[in-house]
Coordinates of C-alpha atoms in Angstrom, one line a residue:
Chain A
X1 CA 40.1 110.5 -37.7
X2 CA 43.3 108.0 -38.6
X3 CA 41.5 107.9 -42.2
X4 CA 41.9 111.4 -42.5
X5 CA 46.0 111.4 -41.1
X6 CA 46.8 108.7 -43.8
X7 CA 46.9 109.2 -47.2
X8 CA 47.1 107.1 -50.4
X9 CA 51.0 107.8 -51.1
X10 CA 52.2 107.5 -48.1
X11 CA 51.2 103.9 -47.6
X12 CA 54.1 101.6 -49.6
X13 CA 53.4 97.9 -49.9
X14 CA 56.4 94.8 -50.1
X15 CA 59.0 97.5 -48.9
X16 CA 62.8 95.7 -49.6
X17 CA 64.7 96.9 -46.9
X18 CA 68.5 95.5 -46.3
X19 CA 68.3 96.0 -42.5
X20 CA 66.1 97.7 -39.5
X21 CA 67.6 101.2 -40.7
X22 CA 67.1 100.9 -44.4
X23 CA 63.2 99.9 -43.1
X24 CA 62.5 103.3 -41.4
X25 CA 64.0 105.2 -44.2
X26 CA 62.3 103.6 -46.8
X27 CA 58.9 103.9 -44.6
X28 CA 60.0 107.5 -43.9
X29 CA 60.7 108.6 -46.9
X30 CA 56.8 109.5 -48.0
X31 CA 56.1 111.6 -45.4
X32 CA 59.2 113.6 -45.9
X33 CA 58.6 114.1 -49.9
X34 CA 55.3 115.4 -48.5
X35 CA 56.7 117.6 -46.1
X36 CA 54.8 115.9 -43.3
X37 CA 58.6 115.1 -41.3
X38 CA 61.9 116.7 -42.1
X39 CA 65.0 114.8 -42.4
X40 CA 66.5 115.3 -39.1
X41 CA 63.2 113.4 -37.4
X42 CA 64.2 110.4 -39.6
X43 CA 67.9 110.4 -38.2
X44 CA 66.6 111.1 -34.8
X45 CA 64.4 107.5 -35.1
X46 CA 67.4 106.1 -35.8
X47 CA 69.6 108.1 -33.7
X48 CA 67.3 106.9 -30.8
X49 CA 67.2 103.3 -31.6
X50 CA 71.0 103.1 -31.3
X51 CA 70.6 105.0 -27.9
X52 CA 67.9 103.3 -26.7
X53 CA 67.4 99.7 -28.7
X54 CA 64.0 99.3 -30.6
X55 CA 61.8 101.0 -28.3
X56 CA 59.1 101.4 -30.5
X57 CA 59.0 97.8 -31.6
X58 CA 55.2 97.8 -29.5
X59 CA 53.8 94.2 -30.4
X60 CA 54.4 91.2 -32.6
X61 CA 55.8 92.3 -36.3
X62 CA 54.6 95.9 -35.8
X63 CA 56.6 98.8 -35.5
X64 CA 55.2 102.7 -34.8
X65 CA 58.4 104.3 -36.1
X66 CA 58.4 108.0 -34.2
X67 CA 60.5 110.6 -32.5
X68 CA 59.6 113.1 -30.0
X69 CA 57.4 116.2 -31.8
X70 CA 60.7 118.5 -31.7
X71 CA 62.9 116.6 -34.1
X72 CA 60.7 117.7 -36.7
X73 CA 57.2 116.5 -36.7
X74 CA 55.6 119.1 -39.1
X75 CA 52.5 118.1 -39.2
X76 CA 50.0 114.9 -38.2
X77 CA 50.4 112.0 -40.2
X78 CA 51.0 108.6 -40.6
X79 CA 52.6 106.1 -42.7
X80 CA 51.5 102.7 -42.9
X81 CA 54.6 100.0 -44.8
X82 CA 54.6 96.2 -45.5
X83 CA 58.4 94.9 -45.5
X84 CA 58.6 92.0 -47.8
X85 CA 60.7 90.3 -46.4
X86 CA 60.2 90.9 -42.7
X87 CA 63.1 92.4 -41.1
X88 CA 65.1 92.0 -37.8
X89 CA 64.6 94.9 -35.4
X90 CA 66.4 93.5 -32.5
X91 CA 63.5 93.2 -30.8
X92 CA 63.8 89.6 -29.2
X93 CA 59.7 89.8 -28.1
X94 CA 58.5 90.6 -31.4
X95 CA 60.7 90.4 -34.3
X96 CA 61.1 90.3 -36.7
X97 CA 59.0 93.4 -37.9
X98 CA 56.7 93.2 -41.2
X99 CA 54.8 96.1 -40.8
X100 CA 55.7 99.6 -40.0
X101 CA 53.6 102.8 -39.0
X102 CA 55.4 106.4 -39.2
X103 CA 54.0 108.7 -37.0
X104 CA 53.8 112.4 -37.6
X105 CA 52.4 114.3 -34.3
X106 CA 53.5 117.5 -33.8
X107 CA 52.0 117.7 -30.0
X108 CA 50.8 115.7 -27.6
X109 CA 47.7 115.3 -27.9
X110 CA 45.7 115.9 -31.9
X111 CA 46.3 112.3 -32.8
X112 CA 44.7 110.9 -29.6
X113 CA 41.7 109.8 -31.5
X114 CA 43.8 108.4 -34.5
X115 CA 46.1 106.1 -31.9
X116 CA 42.7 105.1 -30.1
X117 CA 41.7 103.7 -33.9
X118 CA 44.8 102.8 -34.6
X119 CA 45.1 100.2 -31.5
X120 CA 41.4 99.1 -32.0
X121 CA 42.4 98.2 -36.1
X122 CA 45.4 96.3 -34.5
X123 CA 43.8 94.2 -32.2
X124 CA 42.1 92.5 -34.4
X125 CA 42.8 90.0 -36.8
X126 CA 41.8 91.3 -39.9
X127 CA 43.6 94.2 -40.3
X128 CA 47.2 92.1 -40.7
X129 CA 45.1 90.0 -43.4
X130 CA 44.2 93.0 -45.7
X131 CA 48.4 94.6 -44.9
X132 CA 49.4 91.6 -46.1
X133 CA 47.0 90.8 -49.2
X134 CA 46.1 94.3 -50.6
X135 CA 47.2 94.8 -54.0
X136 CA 47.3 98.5 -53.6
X137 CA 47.4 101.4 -51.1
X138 CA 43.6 102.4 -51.4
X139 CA 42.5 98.4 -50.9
X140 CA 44.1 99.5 -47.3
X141 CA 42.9 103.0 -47.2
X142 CA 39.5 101.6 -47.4
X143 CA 39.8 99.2 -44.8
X144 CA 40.3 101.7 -42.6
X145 CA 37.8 103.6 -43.8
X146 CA 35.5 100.9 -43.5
X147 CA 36.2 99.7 -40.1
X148 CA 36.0 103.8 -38.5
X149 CA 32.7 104.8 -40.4
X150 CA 31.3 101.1 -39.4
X151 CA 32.4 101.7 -35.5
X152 CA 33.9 97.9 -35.8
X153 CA 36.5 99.4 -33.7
X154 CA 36.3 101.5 -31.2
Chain B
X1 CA 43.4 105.6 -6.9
X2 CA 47.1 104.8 -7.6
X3 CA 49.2 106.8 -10.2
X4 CA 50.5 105.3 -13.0
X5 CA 52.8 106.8 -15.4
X6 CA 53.1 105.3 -18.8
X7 CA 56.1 106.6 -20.6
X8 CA 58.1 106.3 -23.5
X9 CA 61.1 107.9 -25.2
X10 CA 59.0 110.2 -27.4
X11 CA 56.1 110.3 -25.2
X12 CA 53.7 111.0 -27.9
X13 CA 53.9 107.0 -29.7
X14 CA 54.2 104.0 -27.9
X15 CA 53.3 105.6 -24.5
X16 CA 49.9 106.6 -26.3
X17 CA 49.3 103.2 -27.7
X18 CA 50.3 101.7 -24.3
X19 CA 48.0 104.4 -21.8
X20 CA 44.9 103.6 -24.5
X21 CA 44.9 99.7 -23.9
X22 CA 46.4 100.0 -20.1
X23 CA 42.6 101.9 -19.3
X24 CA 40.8 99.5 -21.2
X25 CA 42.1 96.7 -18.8
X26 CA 41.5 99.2 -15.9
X27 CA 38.1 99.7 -16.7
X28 CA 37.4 96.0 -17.6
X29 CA 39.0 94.5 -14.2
X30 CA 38.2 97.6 -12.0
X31 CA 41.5 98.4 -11.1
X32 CA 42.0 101.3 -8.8
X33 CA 44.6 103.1 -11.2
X34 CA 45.0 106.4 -12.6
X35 CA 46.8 106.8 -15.7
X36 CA 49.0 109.7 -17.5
X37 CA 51.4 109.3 -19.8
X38 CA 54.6 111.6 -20.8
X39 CA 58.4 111.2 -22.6
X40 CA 60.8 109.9 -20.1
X41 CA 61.6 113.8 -19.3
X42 CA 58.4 113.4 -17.2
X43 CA 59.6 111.0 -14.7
X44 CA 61.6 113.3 -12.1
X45 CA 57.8 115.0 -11.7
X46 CA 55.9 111.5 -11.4
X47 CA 55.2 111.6 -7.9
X48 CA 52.9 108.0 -7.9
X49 CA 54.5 105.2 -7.2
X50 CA 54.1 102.7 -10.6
X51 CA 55.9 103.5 -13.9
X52 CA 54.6 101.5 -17.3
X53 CA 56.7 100.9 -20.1
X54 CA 57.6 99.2 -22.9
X55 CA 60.0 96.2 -21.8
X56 CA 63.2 97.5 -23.4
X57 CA 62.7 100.7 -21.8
X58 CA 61.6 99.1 -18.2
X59 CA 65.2 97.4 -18.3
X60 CA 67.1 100.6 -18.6
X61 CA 64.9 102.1 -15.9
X62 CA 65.5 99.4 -13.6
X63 CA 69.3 99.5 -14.3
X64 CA 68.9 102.7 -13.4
X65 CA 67.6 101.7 -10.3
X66 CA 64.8 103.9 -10.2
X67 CA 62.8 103.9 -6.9
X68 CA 59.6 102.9 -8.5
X69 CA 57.0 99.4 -9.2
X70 CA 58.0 99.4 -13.0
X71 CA 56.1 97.6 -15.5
X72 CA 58.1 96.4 -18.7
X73 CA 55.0 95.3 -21.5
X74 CA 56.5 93.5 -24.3
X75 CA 53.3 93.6 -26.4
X76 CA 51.1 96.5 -25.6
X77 CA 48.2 95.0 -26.8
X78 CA 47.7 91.6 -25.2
X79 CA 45.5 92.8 -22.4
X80 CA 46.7 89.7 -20.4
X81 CA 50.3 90.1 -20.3
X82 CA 49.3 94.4 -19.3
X83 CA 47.0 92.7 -16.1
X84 CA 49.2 89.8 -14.9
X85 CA 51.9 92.7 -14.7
X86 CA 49.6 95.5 -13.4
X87 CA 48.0 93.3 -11.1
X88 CA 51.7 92.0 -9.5
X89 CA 52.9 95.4 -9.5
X90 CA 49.8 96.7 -7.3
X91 CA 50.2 93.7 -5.3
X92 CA 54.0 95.0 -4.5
X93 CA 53.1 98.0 -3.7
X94 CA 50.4 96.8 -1.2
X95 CA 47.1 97.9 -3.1
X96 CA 45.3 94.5 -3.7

């Protein structure tokens, strides 16, 4: 399922990002040339962060960059960026952040599957190795692709 | 069973992430919980009495001085950190 939610151009490797904002923008940006998320989701990430500090800041260097469905998640996606270098989130657990997933769900529930993947590719090790080595998008892509089809996660 | 509401800002994200590795502990330690999960609108519904969150988000809750056992998880997938927390907060509330 998550293989099917990412594609090719919307993963961006070694991302230079002047602070946390520029990050989210810069991650953002693919999915909204796509049409996946409009611009008012992106300033609602942001929006929310200064409301609510770096909520979505979830483990050690690994941020799942979202806002609720309404601020204009068109359509499931995700985005998967490397920041080079890592930034500050102001996250004092688990700054600072080098690797940022945009997430597109326009309801509650169709990217349940994806998530479950998602968590089970992040809880390994390997996963961080290939984000931070790959040479291009589809050397990722296929990770992913590779760990679903081969059930190494769950 | 004891409810357990796992909530973020979006409901849809980190909540997710969070309810996914919060019933793998569940099921691995047997824990007598019930999980759902919503956006912080849900919380004036939640009639169980434990709230999971991520830690930033427990903070303001707290502040808030919400009448619930809430659970701040600074890293949603170390499976310790979920069951030391989970396991206290059950313990506050008089279920183990």
């Amino acid at each position: 399922m998550i293989e099917r939610i990412i594609q090719e151009d919307l993963i961006k490797l070694n991302i230079e990002a002047s602070d946390w904002k520029d990050a989210v923008k810069k991650s953002a940006q693919p999915l909204v040339d796509d049409n996946y998320i409009t611009d008012n989701y992106v300033s609602e990430i942001i929006n929310s962060v200064n409301e609510y500090g770096p909520y979505f800041v979830i483990a050690p260097h690994v941020a799942l960059a979202h806002a609720p469905s309404e601020a204009g998640a068109e359509s499931l996606a995700m985005g998967i960026s490397t920041l080079r270098p890592a930034i500050k989130f102001n996250n004092a657990d688990n700054d600072p952040v080098s690797y940022v997933f945009t997430l597109s769900a326009p309801d509650s529930d169709s990217h349940l599957k994806a998530m479950q993947e998602l968590v089970g590719l992040l809880s390994g090790d390997e996963f961080y190795k290939v984000l931070d080595e790959a040479q291009s998008p589809e050397e990722i892509l296929q990770f992913i692709k590779d760990s679903v089809l081969n059930k190494k996660i769950s | 069973m004891v409810k357990a509401l796992v909530a973020c800002r979006a409901g849809v994200g980190s909540s997710l992430m969070l309810k996914i590795k919060l019933n793998e502990v569940i099921s691995e330690h047997k824990l007598p919980v019930q999980v759902e999960h919503s956006s912080l609108d849900g919380l004036p519904s939640f009639d169980g009495p434990i709230i999971v969150s991520l830690s930033d988000v427990a903070e303001e809750l707290k502040e808030q001085g919400i009448k619930k056992e809430v659970v701040g998880i600074k890293n949603i997938l170390d499976k310790d950190e979920i069951y030391t927390k989970l396991s206290a907060a059950l313990k506050n509330i008089g279920e183990e």
